[in-house]
Coordinates of C-alpha atoms and ligand atoms in Angstrom, one line a residue:
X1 CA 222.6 33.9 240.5
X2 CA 223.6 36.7 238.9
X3 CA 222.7 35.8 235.5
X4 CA 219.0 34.9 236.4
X5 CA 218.8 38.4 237.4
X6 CA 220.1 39.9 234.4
X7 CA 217.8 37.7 232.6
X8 CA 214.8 38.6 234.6
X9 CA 216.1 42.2 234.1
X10 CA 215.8 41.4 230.8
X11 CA 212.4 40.1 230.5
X12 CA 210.9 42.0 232.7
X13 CA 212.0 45.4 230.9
X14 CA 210.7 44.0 228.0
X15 CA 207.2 43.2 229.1
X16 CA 207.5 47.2 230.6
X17 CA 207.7 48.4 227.2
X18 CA 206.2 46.2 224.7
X19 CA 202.6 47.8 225.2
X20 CA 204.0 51.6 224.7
X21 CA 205.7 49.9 221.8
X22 CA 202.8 48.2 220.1
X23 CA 200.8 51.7 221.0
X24 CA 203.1 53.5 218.8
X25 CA 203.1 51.0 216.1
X26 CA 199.2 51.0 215.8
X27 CA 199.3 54.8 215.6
X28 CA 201.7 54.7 213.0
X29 CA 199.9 51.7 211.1
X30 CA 197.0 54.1 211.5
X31 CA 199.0 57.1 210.3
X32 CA 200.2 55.6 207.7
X33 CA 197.4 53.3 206.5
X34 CA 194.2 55.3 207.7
X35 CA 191.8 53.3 210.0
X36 CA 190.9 49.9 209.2
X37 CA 186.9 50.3 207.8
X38 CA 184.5 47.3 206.8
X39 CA 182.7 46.9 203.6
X40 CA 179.0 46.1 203.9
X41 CA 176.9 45.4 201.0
X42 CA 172.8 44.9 201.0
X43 CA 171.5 43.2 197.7
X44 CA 168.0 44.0 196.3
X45 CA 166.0 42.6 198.9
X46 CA 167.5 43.6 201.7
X47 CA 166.9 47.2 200.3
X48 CA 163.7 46.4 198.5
X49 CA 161.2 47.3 201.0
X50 CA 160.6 50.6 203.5
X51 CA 161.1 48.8 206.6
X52 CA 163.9 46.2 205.1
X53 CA 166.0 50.1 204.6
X54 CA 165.1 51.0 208.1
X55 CA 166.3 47.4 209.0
X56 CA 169.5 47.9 207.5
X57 CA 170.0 51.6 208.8
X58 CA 170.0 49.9 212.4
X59 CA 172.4 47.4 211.1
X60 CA 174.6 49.5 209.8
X61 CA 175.0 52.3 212.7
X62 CA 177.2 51.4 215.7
X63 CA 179.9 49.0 213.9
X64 CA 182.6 50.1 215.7
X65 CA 184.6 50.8 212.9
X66 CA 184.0 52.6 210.0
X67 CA 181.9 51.6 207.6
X68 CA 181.4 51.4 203.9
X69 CA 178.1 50.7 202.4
X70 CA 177.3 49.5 199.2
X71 CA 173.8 49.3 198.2
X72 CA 172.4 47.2 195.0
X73 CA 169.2 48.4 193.3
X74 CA 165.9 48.0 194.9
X75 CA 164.8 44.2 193.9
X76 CA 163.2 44.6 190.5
X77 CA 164.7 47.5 189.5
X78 CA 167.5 46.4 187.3
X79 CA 165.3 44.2 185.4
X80 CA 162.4 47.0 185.1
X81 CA 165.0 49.6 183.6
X82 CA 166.5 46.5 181.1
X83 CA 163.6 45.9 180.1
X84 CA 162.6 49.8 179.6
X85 CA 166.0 49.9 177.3
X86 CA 165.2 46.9 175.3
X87 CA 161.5 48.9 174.7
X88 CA 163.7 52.1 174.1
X89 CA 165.9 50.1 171.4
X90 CA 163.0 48.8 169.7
X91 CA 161.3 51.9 169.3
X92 CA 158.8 51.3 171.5
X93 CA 158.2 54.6 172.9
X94 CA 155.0 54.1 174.1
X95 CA 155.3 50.6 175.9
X96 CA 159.3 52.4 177.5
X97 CA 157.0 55.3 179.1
X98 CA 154.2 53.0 180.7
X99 CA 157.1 50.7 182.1
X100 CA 158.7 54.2 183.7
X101 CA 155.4 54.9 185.0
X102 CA 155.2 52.0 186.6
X103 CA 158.4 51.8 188.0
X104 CA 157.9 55.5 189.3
X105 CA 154.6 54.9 190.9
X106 CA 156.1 52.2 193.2
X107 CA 159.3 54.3 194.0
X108 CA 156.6 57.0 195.6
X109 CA 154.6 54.3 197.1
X110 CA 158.1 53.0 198.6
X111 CA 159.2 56.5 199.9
X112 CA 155.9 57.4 201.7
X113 CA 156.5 54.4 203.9
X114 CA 160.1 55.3 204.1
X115 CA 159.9 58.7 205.5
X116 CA 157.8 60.1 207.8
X117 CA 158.9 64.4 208.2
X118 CA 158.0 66.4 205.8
X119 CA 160.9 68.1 204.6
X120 CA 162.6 65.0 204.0
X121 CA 159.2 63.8 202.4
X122 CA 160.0 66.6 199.8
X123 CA 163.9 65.4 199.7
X124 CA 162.9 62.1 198.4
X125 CA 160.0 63.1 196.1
X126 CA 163.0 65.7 194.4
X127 CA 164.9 62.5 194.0
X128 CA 162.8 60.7 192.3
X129 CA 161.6 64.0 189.9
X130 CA 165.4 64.3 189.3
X131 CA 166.0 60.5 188.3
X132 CA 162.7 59.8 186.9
X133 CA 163.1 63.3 184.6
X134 CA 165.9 61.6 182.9
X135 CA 164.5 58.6 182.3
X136 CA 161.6 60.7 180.5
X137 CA 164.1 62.6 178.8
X138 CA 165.6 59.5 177.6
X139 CA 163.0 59.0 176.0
X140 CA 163.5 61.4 173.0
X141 CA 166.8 60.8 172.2
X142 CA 168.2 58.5 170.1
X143 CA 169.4 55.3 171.6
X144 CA 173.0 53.6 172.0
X145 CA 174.9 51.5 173.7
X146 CA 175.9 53.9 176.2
X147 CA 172.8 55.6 177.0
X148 CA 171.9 51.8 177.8
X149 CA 174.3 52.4 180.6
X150 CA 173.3 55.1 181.6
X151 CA 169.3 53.7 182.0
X152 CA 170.6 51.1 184.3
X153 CA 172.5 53.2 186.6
X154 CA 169.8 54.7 187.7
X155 CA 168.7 51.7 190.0
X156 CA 171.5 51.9 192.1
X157 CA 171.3 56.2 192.0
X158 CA 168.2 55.5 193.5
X159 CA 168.6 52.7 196.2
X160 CA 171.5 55.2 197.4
X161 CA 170.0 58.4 197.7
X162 CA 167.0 57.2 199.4
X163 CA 168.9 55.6 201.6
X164 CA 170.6 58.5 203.0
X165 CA 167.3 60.0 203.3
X166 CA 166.3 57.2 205.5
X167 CA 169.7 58.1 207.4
X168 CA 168.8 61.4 207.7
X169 CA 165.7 60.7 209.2
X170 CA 167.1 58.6 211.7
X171 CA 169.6 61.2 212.5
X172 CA 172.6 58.7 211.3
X173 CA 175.5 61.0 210.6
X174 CA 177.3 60.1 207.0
X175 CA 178.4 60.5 203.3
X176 CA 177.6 59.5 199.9
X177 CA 180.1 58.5 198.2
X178 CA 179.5 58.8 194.4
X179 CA 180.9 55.3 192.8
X180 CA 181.1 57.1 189.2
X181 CA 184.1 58.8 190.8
X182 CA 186.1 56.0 191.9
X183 CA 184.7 52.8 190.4
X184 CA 186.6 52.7 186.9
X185 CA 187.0 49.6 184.3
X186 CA 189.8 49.5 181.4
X187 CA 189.2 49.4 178.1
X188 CA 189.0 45.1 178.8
X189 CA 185.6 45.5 181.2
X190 CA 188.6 45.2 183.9
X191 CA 188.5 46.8 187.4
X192 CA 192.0 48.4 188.0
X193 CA 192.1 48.3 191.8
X194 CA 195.2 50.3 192.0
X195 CA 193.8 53.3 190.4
X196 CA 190.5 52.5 192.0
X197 CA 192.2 52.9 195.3
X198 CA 193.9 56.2 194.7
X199 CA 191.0 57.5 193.8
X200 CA 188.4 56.2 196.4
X201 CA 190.9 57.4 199.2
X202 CA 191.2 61.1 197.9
X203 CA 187.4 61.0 198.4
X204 CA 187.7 59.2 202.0
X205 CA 190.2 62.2 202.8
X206 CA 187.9 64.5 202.1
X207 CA 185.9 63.2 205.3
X208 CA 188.6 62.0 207.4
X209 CA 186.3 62.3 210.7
X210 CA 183.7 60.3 209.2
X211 CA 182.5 57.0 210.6
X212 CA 179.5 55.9 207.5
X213 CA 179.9 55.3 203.9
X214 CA 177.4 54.7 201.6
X215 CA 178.1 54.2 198.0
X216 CA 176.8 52.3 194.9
X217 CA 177.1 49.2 193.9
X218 CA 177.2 47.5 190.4
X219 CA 178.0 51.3 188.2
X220 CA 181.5 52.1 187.3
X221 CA 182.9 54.7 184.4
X222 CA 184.5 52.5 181.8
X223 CA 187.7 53.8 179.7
X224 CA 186.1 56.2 177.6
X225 CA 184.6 57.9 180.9
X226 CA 181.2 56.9 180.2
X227 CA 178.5 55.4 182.9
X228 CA 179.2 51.5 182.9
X229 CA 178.4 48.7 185.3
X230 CA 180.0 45.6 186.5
X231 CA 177.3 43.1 184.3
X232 CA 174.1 41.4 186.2
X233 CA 174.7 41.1 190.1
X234 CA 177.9 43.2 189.8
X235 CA 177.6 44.8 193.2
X236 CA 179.2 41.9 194.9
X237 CA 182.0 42.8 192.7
X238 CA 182.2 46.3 194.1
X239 CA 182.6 45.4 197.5
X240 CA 185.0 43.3 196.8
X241 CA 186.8 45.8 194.6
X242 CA 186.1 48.3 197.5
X243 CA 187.3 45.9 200.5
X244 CA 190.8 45.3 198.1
X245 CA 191.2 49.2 198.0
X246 CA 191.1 50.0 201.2
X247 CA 192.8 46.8 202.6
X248 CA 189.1 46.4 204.8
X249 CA 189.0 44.4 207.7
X250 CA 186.0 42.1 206.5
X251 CA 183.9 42.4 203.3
X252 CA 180.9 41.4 204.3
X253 CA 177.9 40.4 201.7
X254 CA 174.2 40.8 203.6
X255 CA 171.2 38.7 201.3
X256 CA 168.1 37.1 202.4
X257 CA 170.0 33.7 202.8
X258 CA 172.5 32.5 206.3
X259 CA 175.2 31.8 203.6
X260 CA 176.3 29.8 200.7
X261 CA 174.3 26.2 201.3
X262 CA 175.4 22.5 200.7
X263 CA 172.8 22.6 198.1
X264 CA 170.2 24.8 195.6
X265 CA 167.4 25.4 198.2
X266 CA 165.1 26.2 195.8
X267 CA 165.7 22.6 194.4
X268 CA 166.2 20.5 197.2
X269 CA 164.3 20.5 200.8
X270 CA 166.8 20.3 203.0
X271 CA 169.9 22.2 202.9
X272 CA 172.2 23.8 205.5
X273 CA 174.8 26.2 205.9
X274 CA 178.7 26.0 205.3
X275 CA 180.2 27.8 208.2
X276 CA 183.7 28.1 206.2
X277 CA 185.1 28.0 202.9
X278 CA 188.6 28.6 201.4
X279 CA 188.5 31.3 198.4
X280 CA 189.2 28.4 196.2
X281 CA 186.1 26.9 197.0
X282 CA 183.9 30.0 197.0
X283 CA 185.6 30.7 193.5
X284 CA 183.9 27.2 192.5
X285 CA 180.7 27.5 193.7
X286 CA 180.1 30.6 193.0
X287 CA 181.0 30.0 189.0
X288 CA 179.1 26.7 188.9
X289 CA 175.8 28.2 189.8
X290 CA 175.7 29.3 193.5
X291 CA 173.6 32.4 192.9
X292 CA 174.6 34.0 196.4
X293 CA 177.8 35.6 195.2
X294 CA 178.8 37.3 191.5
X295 CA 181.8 34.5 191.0
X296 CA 184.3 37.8 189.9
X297 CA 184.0 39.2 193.6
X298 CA 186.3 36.1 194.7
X299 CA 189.7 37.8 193.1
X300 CA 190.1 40.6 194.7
X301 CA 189.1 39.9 198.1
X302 CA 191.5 36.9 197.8
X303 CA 194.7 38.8 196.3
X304 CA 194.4 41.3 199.2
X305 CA 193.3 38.4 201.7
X306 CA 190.4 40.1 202.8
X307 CA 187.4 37.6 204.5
X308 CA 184.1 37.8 202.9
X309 CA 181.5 37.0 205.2
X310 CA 177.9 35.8 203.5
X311 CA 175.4 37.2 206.4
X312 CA 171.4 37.2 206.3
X313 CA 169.9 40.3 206.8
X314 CA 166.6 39.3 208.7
X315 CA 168.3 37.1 210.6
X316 CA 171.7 39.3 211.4
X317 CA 172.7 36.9 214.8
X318 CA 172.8 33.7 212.6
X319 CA 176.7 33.0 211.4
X320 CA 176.2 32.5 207.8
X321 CA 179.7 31.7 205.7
X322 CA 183.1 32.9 206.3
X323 CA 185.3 33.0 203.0
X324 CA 188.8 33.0 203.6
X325 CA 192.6 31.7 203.2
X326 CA 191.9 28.5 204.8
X327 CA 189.4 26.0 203.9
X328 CA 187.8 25.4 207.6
X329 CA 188.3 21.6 206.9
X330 CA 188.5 19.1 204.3
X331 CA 185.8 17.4 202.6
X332 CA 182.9 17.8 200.3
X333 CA 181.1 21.5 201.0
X334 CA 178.8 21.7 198.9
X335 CA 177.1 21.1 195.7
X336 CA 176.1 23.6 193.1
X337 CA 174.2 23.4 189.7
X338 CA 175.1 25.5 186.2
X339 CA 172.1 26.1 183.5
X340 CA 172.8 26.2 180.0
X341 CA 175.2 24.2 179.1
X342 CA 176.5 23.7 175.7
X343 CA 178.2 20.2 174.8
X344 CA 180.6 19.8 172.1
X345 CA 182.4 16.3 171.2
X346 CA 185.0 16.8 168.6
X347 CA 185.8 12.9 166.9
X348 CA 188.8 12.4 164.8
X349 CA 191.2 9.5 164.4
X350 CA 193.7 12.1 163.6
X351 CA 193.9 12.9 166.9
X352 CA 195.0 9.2 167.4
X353 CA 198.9 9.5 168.7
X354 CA 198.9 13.4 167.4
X355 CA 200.6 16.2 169.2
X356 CA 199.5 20.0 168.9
X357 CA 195.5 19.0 168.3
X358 CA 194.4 20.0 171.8
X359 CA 195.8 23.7 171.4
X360 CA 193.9 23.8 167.5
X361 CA 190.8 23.2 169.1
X362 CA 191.4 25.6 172.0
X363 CA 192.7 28.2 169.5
X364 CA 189.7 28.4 167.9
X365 CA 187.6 29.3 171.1
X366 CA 190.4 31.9 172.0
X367 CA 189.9 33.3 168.9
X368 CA 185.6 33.8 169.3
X369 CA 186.6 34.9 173.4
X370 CA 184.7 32.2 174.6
X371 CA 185.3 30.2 177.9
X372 CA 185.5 26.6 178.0
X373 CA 184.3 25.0 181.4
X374 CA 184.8 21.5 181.5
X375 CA 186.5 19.2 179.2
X376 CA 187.6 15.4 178.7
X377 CA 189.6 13.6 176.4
X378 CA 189.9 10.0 174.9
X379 CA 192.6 9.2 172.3
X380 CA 190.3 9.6 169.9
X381 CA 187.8 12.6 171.0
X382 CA 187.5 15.9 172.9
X383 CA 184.7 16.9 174.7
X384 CA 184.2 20.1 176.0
X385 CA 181.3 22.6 177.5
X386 CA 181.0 26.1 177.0
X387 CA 178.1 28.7 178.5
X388 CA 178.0 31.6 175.9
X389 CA 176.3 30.6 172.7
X390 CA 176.9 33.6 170.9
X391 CA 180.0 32.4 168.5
X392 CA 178.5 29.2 168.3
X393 CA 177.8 29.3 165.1
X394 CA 181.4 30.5 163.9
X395 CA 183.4 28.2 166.5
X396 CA 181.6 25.2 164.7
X397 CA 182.6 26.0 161.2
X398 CA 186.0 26.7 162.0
X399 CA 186.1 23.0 164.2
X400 CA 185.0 21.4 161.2
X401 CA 188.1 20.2 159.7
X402 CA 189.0 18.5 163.1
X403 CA 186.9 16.0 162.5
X404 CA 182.6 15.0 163.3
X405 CA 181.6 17.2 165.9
X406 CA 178.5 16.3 167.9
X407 CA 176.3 19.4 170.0
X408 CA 174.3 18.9 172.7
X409 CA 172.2 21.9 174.2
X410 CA 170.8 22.3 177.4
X411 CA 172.8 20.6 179.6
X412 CA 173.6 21.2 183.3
X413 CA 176.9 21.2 185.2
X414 CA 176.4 19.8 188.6
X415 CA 179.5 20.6 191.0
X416 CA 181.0 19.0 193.8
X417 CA 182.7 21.1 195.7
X418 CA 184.8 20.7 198.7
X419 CA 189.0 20.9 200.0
X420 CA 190.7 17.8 198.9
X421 CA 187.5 16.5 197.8
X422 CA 188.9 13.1 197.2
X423 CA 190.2 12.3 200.3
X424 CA 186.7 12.3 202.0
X425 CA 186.4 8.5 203.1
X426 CA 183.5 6.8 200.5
X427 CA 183.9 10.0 198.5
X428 CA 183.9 8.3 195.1
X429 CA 181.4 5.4 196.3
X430 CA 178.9 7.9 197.4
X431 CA 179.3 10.2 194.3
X432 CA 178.8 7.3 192.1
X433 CA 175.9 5.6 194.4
X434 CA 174.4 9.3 193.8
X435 CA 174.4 9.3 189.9
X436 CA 172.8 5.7 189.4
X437 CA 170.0 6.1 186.7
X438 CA 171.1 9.9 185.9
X439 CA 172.9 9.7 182.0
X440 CA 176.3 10.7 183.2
X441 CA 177.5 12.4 179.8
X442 CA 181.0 13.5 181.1
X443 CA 182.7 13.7 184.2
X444 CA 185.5 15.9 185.1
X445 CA 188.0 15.0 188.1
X446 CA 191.1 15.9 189.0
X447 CA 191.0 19.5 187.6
X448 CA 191.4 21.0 190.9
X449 CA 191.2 19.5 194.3
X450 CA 188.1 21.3 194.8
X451 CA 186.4 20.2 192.7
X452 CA 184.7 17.0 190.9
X453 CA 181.9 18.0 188.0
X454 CA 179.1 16.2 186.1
X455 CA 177.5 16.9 182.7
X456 CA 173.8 15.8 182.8
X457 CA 170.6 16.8 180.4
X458 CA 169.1 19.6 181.8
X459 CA 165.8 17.5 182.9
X460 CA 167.9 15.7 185.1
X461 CA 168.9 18.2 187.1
X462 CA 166.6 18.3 189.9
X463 CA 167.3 14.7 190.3
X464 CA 170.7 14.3 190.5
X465 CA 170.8 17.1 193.1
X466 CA 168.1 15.6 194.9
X467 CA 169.9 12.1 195.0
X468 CA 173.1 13.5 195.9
X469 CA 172.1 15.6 198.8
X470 CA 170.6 12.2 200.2
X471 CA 173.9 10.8 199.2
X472 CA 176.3 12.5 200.0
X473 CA 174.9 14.7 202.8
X474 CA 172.6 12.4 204.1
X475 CA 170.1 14.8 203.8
X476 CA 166.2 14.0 202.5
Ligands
LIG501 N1 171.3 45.9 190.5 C1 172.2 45.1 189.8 C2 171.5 43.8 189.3 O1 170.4 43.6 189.6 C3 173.5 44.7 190.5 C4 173.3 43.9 191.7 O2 172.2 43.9 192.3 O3 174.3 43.3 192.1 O4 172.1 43.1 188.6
MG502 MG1 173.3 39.5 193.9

């Protein structure tokens, strides 16, 4: 009897002080840690248009948590100020200024829909004298590499700075935060989270009572301390870099798409939705052609475990695709599609029964920096793909004593992706029932478990993912 007391004595005491005791601990998590913030990042379209910012200034407000913001270009920006440095670099002065022209007189179309007081009419039209200025200025000097940079910055600038006008006009309390002092790449192109995330939480410190971020995607200061950027789509990266740094709750990705799809909807009719995929599988599609997320933003969201969650902006309700530690369930996902694809067969009887060949050839493509994506072997032949064409030239002469090498351009890598893709039932039947009349010219399997890929001639593309969604997804 008297031990079911003391036991109940026992539990009961416990239960008393287990919620004081997990009060304390979440004060000193917060102490020590600082609040737990989401990352939320709007690509070009979602920012592209007056209403779509006002749109995403309601989305943005009320999260409960605090939020950071990161905010790509205005859609066909990036492109309009490459192509105004390409213009620049050719010494096309005349044909660079018309382009800024343009570009300017739809940037003060844009911000007399976006604003409606005065005052912050005038705070917007400053912006744009203050960016648009440089870009004139630009002009006369002499043009580099790094001035380059320093044209396509401006995009993102922009997109920001009008946006917290926007903010200010709704009477949204928050802060710009300035990526170019936080976002910083070695002298590899390589994000250094650690030092990112010193530096991005002095600047959170700075405003310890705030509840809205916003900051810039895509731009970064690389080793030398000069404006950089994260390559084409980069901004995907930054959240992801930015979610890792401050150990966020969710790193959430907002397009004009409810998530990654089982298939290319601009290829196919019919596609739907993957409500969850494992990192691994993101990692895949996103490399072998899924354009709805820069393939580098995997990485760090997936070293700090952090969820990225792909969410539609106009249609903010629907569930979209949750990337995370676990795969959801196993089976084929999805099924992506790679453009310009370089095929290279390397034939050599030498090979036959030889050790040491296979890290030759690989040497060589180490030594021009240039990725290899898919490869098979025979005992006689190695055939590999690769993406970037620009050492081409050099990796063939130096394969050349290997043996006869064979090229073939424009191919396409199609992808099946999925967890434990082989241990859907029919997997294999239905893959190969998919392919009939499509010239196969390799096939990888077996790689990964995510993953099964197919080499085919660029004009067969369409097809193959037409005939595999019907397929394998049953879908028309
Ligand atoms: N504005 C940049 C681009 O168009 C970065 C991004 O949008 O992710 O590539
Ligand atoms: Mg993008």
């Amino acid at each position: 009897m008297g031990k079911v007391i003391t036991v109940n004595s026992v539990v009961f005491s416990y239960r008393l002080s287990l919620p004081p005791c997990l009060l304390i601990y979440s004060i000193l998590k917060k102490l020590w840690e600082g609040e737990q913030m989401k990352v939320m990042k709007f690509g070009g379209t979602s920012v592209g248009r007056p209403e779509r910012m006002h749109h995403i200034a309601g989305l943005v407000t009320n999260q409960g948590e605090p939020a950071i913001v990161v905010l790509s270009a205005l859609s066909g920006t990036t492109n309009a100020l490459v192509e105004i440095g390409e213009l620049i670099s050719k010494g096309d002065r005349n044909g660079a200024k018309q382009a800024i022209e343009k570009l300017e007189a739809h940037y003060q179309a844009f911000i007399s829909e976006l604003v409606a007081k005065p005052e912050l009419l005038a705070k917007a039209k400053a912006i744009l004298a203050e960016h648009f200025e440089f870009l004139t200025i630009i002009l006369r000097i002499s043009f580099s590499e790094a001035l380059s940079k320093d044209i396509l910055a401006q995009g993102e600038l922009l997109s920001t700075k009008l946006f917290c006008v926007c903010l200010e006009e709704l009477g949204i309390e928050h802060v710009l935060l300035p990526a170019l002092e936080f976002m910083t790449i070695d002298n590899y192109d390589e994000p250094q989270i650690g030092s990112i995330k010193v530096k991005l939480t002095q600047q959170l410190q700075q405003h310890t009572n705030k509840k809205l971020f916003i900051t810039q995607g895509y731009i970064c200061r690389n080793a030398k301390g000069e404006v950089d950027n994260l390559k084409r789509g980069g901004s995907d990266y930054s959240a992801s870099l930015i979610a890792a740094a401050i150990n966020a709750s969710v790193c959430e990705i907002w397009t004009d798409i409810d998530g990654m799809h089982n298939n290319d909807p601009r290829v196919v009719k019919k596609t739907m939705p993957v409500e969850q995929m494992s990192f691994e599988e993101a990692a895949e599609l996103a490399y072998f052609g899924a354009k709805i997320l820069h393939p580098a933003s995997i990485w760090p969201a997936q070293q700090y475990n952090i969820a990225v969650k792909l969410l539609n902006t106009m249609e903010p309700e629907a569930k979209g695709t949750t990337i995370a530690g676990q795969a959801g369930s196993v089976g084929v996902k999805a099924v992506a599609a790679k453009d310009n694809i370089t095929a290279i067969r390397i034939k050599s009887s030498r090979m036959l029964l030889a050790y040491g060949f296979l890290r030759k050839i690989f040497e060589v493509f180490e030594k021009y920096r240039t990725p290899i994506d898919m490869i098979t072997t025979s005992e006689v032949a190695v055939s590999l793909t690769i993406d970037s064409t620009s050492n081409l030239k050099n990796i063939l002469k130096e394969l050349e004593p290997f043996g006869a090498i064979e090229v073939d351009e424009n191919q396409a890598i199609i992808s099946v992706v999925g967890n434990q893709v082989s241990q859907t039932e029919d997997m294999v039947k239905k893959l190969f029932g998919s392919i009939m009349n499509i010239p196969v010219r390799m096939v990888s399997y077996g790689g990964s478990p995510h993953n099964i890929s197919l080499l085919v001639p660029a004009q067969y593309k369409t097809q193959l993912l037409q005939q595999l969604n019907r397929g394998m997804f049953g879908l028309e």
